Coordinates of C-alpha atoms in Angstrom, one line a residue:
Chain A
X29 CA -15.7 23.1 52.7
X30 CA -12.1 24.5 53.8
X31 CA -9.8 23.3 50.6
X32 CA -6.0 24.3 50.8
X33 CA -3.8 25.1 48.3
X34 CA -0.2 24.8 48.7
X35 CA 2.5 26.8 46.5
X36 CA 4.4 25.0 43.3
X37 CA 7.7 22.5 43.7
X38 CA 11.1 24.3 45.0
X39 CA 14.9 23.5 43.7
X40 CA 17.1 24.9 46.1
X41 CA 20.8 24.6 46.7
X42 CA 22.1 23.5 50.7
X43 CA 22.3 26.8 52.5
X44 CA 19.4 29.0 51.1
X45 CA 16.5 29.7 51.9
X46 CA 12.8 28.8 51.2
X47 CA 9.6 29.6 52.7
X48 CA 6.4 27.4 50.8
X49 CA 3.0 28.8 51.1
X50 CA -0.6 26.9 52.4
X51 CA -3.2 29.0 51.4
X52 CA -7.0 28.0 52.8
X53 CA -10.2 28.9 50.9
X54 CA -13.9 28.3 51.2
X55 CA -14.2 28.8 55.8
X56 CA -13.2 31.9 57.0
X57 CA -13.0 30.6 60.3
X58 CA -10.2 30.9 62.6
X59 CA -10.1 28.9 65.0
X60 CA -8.3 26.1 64.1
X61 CA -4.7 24.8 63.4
X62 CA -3.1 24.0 60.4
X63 CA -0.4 21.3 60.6
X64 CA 3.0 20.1 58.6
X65 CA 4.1 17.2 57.9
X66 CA 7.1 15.7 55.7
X67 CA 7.1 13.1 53.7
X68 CA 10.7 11.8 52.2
X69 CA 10.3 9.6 49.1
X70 CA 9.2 6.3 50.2
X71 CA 9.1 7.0 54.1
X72 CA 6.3 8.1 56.7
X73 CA 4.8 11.2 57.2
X74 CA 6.9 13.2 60.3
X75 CA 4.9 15.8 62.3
X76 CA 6.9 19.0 61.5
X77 CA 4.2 20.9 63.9
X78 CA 1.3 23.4 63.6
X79 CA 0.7 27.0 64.0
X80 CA -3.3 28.2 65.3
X81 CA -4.7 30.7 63.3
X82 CA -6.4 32.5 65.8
X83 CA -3.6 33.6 67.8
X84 CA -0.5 32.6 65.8
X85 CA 0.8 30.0 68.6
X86 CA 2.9 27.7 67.3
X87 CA 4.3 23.9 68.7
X88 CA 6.9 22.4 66.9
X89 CA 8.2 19.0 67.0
X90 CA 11.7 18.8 68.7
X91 CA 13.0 16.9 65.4
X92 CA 12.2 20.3 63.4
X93 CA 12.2 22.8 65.9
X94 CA 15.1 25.9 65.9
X95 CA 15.3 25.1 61.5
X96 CA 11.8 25.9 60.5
X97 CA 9.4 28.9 61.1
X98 CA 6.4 29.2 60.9
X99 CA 4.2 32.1 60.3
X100 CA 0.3 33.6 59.3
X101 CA -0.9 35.9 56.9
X102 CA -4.6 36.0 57.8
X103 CA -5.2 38.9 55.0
X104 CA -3.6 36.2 52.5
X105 CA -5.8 33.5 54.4
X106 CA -2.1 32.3 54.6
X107 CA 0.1 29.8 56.2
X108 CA 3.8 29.6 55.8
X109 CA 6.7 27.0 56.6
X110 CA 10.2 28.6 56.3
X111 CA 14.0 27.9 55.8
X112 CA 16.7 30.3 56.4
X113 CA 19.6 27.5 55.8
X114 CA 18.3 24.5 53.5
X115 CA 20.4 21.3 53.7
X116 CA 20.3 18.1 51.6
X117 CA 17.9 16.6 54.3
X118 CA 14.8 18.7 53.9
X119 CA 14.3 17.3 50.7
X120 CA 11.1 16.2 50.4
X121 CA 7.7 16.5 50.0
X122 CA 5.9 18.9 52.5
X123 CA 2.3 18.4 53.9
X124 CA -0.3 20.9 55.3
X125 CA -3.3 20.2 56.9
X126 CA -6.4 21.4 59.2
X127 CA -7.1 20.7 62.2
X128 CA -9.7 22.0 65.1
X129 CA -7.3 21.2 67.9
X130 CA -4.2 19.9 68.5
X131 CA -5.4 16.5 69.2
X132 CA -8.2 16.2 66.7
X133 CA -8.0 14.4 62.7
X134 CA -6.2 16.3 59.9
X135 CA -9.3 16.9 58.1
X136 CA -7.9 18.6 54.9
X137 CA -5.2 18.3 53.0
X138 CA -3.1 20.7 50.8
X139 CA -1.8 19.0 47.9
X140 CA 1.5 18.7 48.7
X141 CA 5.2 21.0 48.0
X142 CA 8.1 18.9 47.0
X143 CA 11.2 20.3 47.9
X144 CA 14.6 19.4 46.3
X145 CA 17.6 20.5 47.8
X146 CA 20.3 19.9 46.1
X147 CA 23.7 21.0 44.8
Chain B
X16 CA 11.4 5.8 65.0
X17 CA 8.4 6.4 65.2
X18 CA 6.2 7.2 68.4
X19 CA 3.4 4.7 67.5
X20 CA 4.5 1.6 65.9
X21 CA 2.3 -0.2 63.2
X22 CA 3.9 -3.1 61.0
X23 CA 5.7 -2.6 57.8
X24 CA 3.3 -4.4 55.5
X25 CA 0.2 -6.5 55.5
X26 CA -1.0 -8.6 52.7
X27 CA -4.6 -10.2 52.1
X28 CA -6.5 -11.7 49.2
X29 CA -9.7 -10.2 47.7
X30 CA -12.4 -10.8 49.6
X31 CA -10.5 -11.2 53.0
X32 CA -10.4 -9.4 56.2
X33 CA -7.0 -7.5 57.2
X34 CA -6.1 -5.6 60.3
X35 CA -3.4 -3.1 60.8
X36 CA -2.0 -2.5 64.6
X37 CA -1.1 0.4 65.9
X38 CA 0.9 0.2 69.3
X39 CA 1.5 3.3 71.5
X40 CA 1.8 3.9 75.1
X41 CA 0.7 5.6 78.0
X42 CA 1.8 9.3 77.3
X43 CA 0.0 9.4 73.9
X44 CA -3.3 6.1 73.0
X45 CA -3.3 5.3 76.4
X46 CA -3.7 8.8 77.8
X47 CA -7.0 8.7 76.0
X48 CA -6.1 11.4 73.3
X49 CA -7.9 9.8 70.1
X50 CA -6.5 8.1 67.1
X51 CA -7.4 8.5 63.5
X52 CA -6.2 6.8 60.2
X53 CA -5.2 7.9 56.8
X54 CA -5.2 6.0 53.7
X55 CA -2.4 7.0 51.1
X56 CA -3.3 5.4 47.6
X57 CA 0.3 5.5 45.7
X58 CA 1.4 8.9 45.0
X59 CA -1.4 11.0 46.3
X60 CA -2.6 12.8 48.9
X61 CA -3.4 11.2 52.9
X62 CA -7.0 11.1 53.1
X63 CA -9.0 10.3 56.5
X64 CA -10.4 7.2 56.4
X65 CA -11.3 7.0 60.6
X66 CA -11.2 9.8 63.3
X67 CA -11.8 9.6 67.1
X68 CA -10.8 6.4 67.3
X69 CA -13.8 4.8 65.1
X70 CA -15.9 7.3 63.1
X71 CA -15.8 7.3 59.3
X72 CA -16.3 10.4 57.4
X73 CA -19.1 11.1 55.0
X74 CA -18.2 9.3 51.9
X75 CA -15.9 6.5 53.8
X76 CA -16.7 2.6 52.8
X77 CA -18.5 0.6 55.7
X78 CA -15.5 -2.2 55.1
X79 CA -13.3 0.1 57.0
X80 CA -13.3 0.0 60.8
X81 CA -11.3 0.7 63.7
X82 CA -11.0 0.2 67.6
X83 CA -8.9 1.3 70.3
X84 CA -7.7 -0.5 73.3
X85 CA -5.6 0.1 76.4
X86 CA -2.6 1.7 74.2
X87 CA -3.0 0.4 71.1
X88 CA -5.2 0.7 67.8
X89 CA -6.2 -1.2 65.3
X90 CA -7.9 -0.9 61.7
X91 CA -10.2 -3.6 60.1
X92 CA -10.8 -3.8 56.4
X93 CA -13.3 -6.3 55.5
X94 CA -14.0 -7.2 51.8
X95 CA -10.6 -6.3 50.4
X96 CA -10.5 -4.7 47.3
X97 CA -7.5 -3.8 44.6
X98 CA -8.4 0.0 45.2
X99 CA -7.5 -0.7 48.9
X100 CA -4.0 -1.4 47.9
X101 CA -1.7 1.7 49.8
X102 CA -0.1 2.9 53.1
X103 CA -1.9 3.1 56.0
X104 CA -0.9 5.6 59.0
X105 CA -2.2 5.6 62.5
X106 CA -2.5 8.9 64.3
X107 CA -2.7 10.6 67.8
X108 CA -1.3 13.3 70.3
X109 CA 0.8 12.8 72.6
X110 CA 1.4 14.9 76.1
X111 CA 5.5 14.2 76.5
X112 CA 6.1 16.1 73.1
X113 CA 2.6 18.1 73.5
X114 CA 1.9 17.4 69.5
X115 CA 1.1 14.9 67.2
X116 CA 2.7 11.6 66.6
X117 CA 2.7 9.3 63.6
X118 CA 3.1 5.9 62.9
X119 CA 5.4 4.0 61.1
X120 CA 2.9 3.1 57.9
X121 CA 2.0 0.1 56.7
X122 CA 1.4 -1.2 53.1
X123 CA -1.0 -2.8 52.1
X124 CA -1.0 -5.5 49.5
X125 CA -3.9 -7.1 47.9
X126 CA -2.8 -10.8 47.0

């Protein structure tokens, strides 16, 4: 059973920058997507976008897109959602999650990274 | 704004039968793409609850169903519980934005 393990809770200050880790254990297969989601305290969950882990291709939804990264580490087993300028809005907590294909159920979910961007 | 729309909040008393909508159109539910639900107990973790539309995963209660219609979606919960007290989301792709698309949540409170 694929289990994933996100990195610990962030303080940042507006204009840094952050890049929070989903790690994935127990399948060592590769053909599937993780996704991201945010979650601001008491809202919905936004799609954020996914990256496959086969080839690295990555969607990103137009809200997100052009302020987050992300990126693979398959030696690491490793998934990675990035910052280079934080701002007051990305606080929040931050969702990863498998997927077989873009279309199909988030099957597993990491546990969650709360980030707090503040001054 | 969200893509797919569900309400804010439901309410039922134990024992009762709830339904949560979830409205989309035709570039995302009624393209066909499937939709799937998540249950969000109170400061944890989304957890499936329904995938493609209306399959439960191993380890899902029977009183949880869904359908899909035209461009919409709906989940049933029969037999309300306490436990069953969270937010609900509705899920699905959609072709115009070529990803995934959320709905709005909806909580649900057991009278």
């Amino acid at each position: 059973e694929v289990q994933l393990v996100q990195s610990g809770a962030e303080v940042k200050k507006p204009g840094e920058s952050l890049k929070i880790s989903c790690k994935s254990s127990g399948n060592s297969l590769t053909n599937y997507w993780i996704g991201w989601v945010r979650q601001k305290s008491g809202k919905g969950l936004e799609w954020m976008g996914f990256i496959y882990l086969g080839d690295s291709n990555t969607r990103y939804s137009p809200s997100f897109e052009g302020h987050v990264t992300f990126s693979l580490d398959k030696s690491l087993s490793s998934t990675y959602l990035q910052w280079n300028t934080l701002k007051a809005s990305d606080s929040g907590m931050y969702y990863c999650a498998r997927q077989a294909a873009p279309g199909s159920a988030w099957v597993a979910w990491g546990q969650g990274t709360l980030v707090t961007v503040s001054s | 704004q969200s893509v797919l729309t569900q309400p804010p909040s439901v309410s039922g008393a134990p024992g009762q039968r709830v339904t949560i909508s979830c409205a989309g159109s035709s570039t995302n539910i009624g393209a066909g793409y499937d939709v799937h639900w998540y249950q969000q107990l109170p400061g944890t973790v989304p957890k499936l609850i329904i995938y493609a539309n209306k399959k439960r995963p191993s380890g899902v209660s029977g009183r949880f169903s869904a359908s899909k219609s035209g461009t919409s979606a709906s989940l049933a919960i029969t037999g309300l519980q306490a436990e069953d007290a969270a937010d609900y989301y509705c899920h699905s792709y959609d072709n115009t934005l070529s990803g995934s698309v959320f709905g709005g949540g909806t909580k649900l409170t057991v009278l």
